[in-house]
Coordinates of C-alpha atoms in Angstrom, one line a residue:
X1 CA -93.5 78.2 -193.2
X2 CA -95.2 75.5 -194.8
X3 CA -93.3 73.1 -192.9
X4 CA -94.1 74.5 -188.9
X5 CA -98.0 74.5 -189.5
X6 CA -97.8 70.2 -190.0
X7 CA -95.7 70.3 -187.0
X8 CA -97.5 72.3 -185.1
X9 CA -100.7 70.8 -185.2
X10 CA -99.1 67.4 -184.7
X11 CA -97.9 69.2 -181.3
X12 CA -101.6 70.1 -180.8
X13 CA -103.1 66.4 -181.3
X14 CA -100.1 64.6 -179.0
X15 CA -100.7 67.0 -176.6
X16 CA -104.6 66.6 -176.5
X17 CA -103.8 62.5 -176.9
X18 CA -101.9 62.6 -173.7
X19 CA -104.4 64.4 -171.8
X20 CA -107.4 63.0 -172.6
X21 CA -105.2 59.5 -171.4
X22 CA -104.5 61.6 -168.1
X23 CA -107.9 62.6 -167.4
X24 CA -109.1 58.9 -168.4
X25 CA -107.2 57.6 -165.8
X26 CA -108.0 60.0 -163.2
X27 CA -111.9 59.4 -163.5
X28 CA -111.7 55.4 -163.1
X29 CA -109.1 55.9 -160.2
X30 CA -111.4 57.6 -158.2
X31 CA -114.6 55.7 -159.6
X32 CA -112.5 52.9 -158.0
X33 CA -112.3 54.9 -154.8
X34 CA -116.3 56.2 -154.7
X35 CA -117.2 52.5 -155.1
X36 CA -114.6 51.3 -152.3
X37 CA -116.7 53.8 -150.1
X38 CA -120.2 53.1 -151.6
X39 CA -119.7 49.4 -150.5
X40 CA -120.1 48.9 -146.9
X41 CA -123.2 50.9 -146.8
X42 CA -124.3 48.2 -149.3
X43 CA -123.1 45.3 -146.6
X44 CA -123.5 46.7 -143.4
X45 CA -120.8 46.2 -140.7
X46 CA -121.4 42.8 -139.7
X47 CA -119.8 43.5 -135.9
X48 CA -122.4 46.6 -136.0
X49 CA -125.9 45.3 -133.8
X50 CA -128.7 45.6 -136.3
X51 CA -131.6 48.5 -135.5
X52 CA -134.5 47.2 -134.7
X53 CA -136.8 50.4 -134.7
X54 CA -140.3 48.2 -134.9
X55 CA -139.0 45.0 -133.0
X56 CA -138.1 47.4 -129.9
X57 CA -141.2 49.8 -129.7
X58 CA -143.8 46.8 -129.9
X59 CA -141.6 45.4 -127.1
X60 CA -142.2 48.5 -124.9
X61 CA -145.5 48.7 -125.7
X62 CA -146.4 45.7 -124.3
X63 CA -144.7 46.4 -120.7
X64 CA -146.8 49.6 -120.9
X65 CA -149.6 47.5 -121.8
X66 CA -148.6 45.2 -118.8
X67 CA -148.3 47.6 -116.3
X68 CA -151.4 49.7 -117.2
X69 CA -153.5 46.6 -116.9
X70 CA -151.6 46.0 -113.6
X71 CA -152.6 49.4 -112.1
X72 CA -156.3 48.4 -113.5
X73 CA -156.5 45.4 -111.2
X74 CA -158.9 46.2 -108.5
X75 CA -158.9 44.3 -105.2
X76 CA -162.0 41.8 -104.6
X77 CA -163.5 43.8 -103.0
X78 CA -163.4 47.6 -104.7
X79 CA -166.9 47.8 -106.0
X80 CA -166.3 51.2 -107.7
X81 CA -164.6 54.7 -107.7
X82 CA -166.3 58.1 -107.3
X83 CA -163.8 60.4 -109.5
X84 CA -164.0 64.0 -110.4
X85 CA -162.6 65.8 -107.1
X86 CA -159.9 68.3 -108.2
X87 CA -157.5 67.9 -105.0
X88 CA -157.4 65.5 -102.2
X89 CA -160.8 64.3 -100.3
X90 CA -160.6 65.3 -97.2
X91 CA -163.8 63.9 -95.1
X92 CA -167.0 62.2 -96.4
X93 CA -170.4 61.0 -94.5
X94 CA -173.7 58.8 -95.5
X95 CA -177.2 60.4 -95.0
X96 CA -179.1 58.1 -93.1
X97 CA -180.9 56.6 -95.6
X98 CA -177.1 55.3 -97.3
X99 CA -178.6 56.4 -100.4
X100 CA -176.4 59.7 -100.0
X101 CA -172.7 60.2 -99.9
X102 CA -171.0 64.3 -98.9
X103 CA -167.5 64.4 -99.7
X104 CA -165.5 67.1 -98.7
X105 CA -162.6 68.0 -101.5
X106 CA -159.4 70.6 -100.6
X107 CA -160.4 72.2 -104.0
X108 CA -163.4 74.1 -102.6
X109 CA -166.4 72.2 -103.0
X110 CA -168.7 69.9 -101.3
X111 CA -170.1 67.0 -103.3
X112 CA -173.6 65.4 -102.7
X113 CA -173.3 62.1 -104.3
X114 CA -176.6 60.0 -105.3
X115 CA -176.1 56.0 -104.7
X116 CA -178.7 54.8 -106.4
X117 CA -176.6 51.3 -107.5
X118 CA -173.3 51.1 -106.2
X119 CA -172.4 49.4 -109.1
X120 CA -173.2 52.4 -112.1
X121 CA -171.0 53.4 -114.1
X122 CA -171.8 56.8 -113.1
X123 CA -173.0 59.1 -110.7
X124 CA -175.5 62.0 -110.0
X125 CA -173.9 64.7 -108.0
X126 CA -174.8 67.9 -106.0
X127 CA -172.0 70.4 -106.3
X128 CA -172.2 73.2 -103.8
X129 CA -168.8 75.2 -104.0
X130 CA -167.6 76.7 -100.3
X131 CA -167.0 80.5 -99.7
X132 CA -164.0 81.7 -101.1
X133 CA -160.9 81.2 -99.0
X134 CA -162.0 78.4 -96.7
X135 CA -160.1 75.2 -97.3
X136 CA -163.3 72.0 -96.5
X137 CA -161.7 69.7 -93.6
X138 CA -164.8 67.8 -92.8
X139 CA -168.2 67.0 -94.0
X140 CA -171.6 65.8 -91.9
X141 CA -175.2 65.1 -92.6
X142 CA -177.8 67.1 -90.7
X143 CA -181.2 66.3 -90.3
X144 CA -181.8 64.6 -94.1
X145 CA -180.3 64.5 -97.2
X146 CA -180.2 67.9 -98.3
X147 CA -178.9 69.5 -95.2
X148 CA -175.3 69.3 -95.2
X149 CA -172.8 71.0 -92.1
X150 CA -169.6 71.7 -93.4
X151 CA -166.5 72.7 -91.2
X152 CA -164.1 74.6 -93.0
X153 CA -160.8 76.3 -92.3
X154 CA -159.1 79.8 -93.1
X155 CA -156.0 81.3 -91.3
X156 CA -158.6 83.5 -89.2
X157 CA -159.4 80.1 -87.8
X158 CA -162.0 77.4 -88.5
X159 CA -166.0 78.0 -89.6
X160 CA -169.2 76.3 -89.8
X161 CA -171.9 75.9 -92.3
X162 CA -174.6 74.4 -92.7
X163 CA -176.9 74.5 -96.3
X164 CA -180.2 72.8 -96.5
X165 CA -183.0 72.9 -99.2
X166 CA -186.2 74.5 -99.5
X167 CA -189.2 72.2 -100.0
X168 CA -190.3 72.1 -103.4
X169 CA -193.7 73.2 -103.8
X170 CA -196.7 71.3 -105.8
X171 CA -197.1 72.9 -109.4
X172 CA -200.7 73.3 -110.8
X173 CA -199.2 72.2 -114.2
X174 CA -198.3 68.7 -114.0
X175 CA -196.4 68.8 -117.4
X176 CA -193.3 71.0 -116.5
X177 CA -191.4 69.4 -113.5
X178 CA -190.3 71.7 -110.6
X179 CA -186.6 72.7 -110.2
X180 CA -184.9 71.6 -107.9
X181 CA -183.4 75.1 -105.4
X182 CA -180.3 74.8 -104.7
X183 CA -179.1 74.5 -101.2
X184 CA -178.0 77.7 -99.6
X185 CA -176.1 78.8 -96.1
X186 CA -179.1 78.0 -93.3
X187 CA -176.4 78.9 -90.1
X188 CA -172.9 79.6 -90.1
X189 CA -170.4 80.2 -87.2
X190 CA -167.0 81.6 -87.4
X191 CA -163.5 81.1 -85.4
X192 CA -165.5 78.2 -83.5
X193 CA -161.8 76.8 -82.5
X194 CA -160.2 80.1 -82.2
X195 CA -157.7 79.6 -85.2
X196 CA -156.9 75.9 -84.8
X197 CA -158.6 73.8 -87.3
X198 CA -161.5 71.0 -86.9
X199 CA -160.0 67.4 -87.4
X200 CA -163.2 65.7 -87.0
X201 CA -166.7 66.5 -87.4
X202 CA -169.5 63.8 -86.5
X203 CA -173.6 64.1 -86.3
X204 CA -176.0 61.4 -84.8
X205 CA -179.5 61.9 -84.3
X206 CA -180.4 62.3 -80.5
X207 CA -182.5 59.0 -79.6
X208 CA -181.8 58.5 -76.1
X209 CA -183.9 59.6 -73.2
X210 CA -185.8 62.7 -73.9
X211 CA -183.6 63.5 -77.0
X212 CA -186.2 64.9 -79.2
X213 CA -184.6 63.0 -83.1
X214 CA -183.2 66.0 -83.8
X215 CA -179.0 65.9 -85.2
X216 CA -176.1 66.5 -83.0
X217 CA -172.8 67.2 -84.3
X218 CA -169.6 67.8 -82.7
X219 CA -166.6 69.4 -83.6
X220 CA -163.2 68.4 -82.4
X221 CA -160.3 71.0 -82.7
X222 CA -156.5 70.4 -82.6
X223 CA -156.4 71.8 -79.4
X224 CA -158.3 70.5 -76.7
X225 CA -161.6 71.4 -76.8
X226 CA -165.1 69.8 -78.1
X227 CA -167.8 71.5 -79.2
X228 CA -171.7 70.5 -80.2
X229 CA -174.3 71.9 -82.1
X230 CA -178.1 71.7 -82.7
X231 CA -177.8 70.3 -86.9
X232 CA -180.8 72.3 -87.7
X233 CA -180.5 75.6 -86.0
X234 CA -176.3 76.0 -85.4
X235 CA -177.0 76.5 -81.8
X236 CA -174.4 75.9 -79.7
X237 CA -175.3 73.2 -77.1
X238 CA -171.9 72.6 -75.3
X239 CA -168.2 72.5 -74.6
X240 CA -166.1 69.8 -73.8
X241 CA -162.4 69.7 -72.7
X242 CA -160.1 66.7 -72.7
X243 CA -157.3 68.7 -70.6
X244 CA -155.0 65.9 -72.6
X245 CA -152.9 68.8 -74.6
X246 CA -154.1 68.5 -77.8
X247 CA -157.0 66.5 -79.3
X248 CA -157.1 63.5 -81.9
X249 CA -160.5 62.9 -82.7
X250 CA -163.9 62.5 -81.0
X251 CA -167.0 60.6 -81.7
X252 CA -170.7 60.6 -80.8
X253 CA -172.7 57.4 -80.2
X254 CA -175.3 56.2 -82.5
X255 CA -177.9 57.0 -79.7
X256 CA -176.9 60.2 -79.2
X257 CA -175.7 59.6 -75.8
X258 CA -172.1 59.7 -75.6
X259 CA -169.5 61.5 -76.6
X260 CA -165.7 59.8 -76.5
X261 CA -162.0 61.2 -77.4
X262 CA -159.1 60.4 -78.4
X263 CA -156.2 62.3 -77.1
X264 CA -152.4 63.4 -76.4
X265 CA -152.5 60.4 -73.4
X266 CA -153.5 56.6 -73.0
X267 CA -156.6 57.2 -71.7
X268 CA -160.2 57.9 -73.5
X269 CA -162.2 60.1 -71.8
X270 CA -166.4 60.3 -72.0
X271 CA -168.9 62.4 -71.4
X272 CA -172.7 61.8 -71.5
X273 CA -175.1 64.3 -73.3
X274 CA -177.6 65.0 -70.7
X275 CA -181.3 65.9 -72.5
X276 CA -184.0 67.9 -70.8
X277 CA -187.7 67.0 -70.9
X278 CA -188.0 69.4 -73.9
X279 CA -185.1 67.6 -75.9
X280 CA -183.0 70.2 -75.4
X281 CA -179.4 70.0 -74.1
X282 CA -178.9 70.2 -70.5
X283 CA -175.7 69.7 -69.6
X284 CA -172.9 67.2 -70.7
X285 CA -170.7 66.3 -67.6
X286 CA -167.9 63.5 -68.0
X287 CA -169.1 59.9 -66.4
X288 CA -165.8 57.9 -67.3
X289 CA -162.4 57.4 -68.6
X290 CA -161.0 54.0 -70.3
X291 CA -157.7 53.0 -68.9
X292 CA -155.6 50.2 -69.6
X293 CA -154.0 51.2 -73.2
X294 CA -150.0 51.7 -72.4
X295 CA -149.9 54.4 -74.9
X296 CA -151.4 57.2 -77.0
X297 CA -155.0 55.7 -78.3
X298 CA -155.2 56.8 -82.1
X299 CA -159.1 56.0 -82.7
X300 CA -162.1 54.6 -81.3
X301 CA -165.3 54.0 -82.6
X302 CA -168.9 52.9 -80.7
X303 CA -170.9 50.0 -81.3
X304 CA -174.1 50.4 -82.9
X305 CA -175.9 49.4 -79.6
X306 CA -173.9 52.3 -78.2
X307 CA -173.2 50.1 -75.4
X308 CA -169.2 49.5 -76.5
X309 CA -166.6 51.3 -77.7
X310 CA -163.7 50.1 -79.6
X311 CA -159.9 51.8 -79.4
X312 CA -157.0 51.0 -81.2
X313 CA -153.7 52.1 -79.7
X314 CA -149.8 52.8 -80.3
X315 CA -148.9 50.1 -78.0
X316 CA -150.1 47.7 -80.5
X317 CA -153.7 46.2 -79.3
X318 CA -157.3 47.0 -79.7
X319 CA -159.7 46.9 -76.9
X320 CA -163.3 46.7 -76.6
X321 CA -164.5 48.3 -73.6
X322 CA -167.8 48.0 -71.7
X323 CA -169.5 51.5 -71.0
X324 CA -172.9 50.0 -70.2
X325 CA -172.3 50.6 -66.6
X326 CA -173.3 52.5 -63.2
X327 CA -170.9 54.7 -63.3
X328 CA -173.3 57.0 -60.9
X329 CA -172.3 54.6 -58.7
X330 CA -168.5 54.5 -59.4
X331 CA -168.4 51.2 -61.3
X332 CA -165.8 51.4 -63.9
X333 CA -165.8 50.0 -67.6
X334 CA -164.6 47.1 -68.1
X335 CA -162.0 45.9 -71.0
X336 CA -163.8 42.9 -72.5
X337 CA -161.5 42.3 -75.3
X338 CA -158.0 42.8 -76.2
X339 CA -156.4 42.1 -79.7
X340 CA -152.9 42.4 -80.8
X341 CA -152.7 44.9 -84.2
X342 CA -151.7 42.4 -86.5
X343 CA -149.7 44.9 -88.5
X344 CA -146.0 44.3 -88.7
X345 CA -142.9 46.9 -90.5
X346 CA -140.3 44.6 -91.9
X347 CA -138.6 44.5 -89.1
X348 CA -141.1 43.0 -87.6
X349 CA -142.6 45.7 -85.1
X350 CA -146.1 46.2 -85.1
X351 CA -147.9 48.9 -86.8
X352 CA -150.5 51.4 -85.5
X353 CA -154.1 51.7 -86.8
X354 CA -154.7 55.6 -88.3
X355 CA -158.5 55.1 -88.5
X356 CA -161.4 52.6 -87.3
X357 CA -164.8 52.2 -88.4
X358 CA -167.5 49.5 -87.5
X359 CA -170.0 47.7 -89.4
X360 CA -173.8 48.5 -88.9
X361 CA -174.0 45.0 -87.6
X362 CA -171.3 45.4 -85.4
X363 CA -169.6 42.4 -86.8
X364 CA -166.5 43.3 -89.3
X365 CA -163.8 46.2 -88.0
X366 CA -162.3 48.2 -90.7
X367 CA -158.9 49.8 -90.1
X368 CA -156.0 51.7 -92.1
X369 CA -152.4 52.3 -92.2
X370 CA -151.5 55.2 -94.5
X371 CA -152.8 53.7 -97.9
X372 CA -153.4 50.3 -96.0
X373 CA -157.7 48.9 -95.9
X374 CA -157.8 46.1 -93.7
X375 CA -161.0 44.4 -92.4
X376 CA -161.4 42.2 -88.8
X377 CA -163.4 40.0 -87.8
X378 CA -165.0 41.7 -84.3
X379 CA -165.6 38.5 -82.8
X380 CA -162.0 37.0 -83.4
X381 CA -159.8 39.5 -83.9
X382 CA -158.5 37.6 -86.9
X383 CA -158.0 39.7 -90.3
X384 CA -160.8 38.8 -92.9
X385 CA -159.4 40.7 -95.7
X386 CA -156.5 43.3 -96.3
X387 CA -155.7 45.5 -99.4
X388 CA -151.8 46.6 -98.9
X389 CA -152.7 49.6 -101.4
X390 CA -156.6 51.0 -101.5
X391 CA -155.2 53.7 -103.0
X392 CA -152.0 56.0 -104.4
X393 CA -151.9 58.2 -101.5
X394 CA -152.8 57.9 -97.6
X395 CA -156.3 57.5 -96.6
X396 CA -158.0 60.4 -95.0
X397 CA -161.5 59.1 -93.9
X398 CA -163.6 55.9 -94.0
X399 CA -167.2 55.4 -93.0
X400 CA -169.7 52.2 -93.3
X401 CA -173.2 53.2 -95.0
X402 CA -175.7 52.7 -92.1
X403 CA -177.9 50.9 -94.4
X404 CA -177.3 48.0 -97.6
X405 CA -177.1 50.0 -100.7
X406 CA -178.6 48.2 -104.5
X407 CA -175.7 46.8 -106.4
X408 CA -176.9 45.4 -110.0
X409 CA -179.7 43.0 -108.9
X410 CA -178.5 42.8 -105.2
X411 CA -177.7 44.8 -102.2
X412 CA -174.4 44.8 -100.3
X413 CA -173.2 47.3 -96.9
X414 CA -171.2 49.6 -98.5
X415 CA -167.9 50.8 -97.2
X416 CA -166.5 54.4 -98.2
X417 CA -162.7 55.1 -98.4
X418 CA -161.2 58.6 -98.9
X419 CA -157.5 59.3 -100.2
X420 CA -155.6 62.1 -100.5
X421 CA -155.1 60.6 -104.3
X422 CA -158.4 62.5 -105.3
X423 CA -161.0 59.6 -104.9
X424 CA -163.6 58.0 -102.7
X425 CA -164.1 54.6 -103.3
X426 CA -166.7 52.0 -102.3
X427 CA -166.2 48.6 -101.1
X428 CA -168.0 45.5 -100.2
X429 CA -168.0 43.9 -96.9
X430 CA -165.7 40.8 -96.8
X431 CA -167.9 37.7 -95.9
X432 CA -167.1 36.5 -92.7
X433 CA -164.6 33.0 -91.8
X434 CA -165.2 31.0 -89.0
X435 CA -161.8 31.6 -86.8

């Protein structure tokens, strides 16, 4: 008995000897192994391309930087850039003075912009929103500033409306300044096209013969028919039709004397606004038609002498045409000028012109192609200037401000450009190269 306790215990200690060796050798085995692993996150992986988090953001970065200061680059010319419309511009006009500037916006309202300086930072603006429903197409002054003829379009058909302002009356207390009222519906005339929709919508002020001052607009409709109003009172002086199946645009003279369009066919037809000894409207009978384009004529404008007009064609040429003539007599106009479009695709066909507009001097032609601003020289026919991309979307209008408008500690003639991209932006005239 005494002899199996020593040998016994000595079983115990081998046995505890021979694992504690096992389990010794075990652990640094596999410390082995766990540092094998732990290694090549120590060294990384030399065929492995380094990250370079920082390196590569700063690098894009900068080509954001790049092309954001790219898109900020305005041409010469783009003096400034009335923002704040919700949807695309759709027409715009200058009151007489130049000093005001009505846009027309597809998000409902009309906007009576204050151009004080050309140049500000920002602008004053009249908002006056259009009733519900009607989508604004075109935009016109009446007799001043604050009358303002609007055509507007719903799927009944097209309307009219005109707001003007009351006159402020003198307070006995000089201290508190007057508010201004705002302008509210004077006239308004509905379904004036039947359902087709206005694409222009011009006034002048009637200054020929007996014409009395007062504004005449006119409305052109997709269709065929022109139609003019009295500014003031809405009345509804005449009707016009170019027979040409369906209308592109019409325009009044300066004078108040004319009225031209642009139609389905080559040829412009005119028609003189005949004034009684009242001032009122008489009659308005067509005196002429221009032929000589080969194809459809996609604008004209008139001179400010109201002596020319000025067309622009899809068979590639502009013409100036003299309409100073006896035409009571049967004497024709007479093409005095003709000018290639020099406006090529990349194939080397020429362009067409969407839109003109003249100078006040009658000196510098302004023309577009989609998103295209291009200026000519009148005299020449040579291009003065040309920005490829006025702005991000198609331009919808453009009009010259009849008068120089301040710009810092100068005045310049103002040009006004309207885009389906949500602005209106002003430009200054190009000066003028000897050809």
């Amino acid at each position: 008995m005494d002899q199996v306790l020593p040998i016994a215990l000595i079983s115990v200690l081998l046995g505890t000897a021979f694992a504690l060796i096992f389990f010794k050798n075990y652990f640094l085995k596999r410390k082995s192994e766990i540092g094998s692993i732990a290694k090549p996150e120590i060294h990384p992986d030399p065929l492995r391309k380094p990250p370079k988090p920082t390196h590569q953001s700063k690098k894009s970065h900068s080509h954001a930087s790049s092309d954001k200061d790219h898109n900020k680059k305005h041409h010469p010319l783009d003096l400034n850039t009335l923002k704040g419309h919700g949807d695309s511009v759709t027409g715009l006009c200058f009151s007489y003075d130049g000093r005001s500037l009505a846009t027309a916006c597809a998000d409902g309202v009309v906007r009576v912009f204050k151009l004080d300086d050309a140049s500000s930072k920002s602008f004053k603006f009249l908002r006056i929103n259009v009733p519900a429903g009607g989508h604004p197409v075109a935009v016109a002054f009446s007799d001043d500033a604050s009358s303002v003829v609007l055509a507007s379009h719903t799927l009944s058909g097209s309307s009219l409306y005109m707001w003007g302002e009351e006159k402020v009356k003198d307070s006995n207390d000089s201290k508190q300044q007057p508010k201004l009222p705002l302008p509210e519906i004077k006239w308004e005339h509905h379904k004036i096209h039947e359902k087709k929709v206005v694409l222009t919508l011009v006034g002048t002020a009637s200054t020929y013969g007996n014409g009395d001052g007062s504004t005449i607009v006119a409305s052109c409709s997709e269709g065929t028919d022109i139609k003019i109003w009295h500014g003031k009172t809405g009345k509804n002086l005449g009707t016009v039709d170019t027979n040409q199946l369906k209308n592109t645009m019409a325009a009044i003279s300066p004078n108040g004397r004319f009225i031209a369009a642009a139609a389905f066919t080559a040829d412009v037809k005119v028609w003189e606004i005949v004034y009684s000894k009242d001032g009122s409207v008489k009659e308005v009978p067509k005196v002429m038609q221009l032929k000589g384009h080969r194809s459809a004529v996609t604008w004209l404008c008139f001179t400010p002498d109201s002596e020319q007009i000025i067309t622009a064609s899809k068979d590639g040429s502009i013409r100036i045409w003299n309409i100073n003539v006896r035409y009571h007599l049967d004497e024709d106009p007479k093409t005095l000028k003709v000018f290639p479009i020099p406006l090529h695709d990349s194939n080397g066909g020429t362009l067409h012109y969407d839109r003109l507009s003249l100078s006040p001097d009658g000196r510098i032609l302004v023309a577009t192609h989609g998103s295209m601003l291009q200026w000519l020289c009148v005299e020449t026919g040579k291009v003065l200037d040309t920005a490829d991309r006025a702005h991000d979307g198609d331009i919808t209008w453009i009009a010259w401000a009849p008068k120089p408008i301040p710009t810092g500690d100068g005045q310049t003639s103002i040009l006004a450009t309207a885009s389906v991209d949500k602005k209106v932006k002003l430009w200054a005239a190009p000066p003028l190269r000897s050809a």
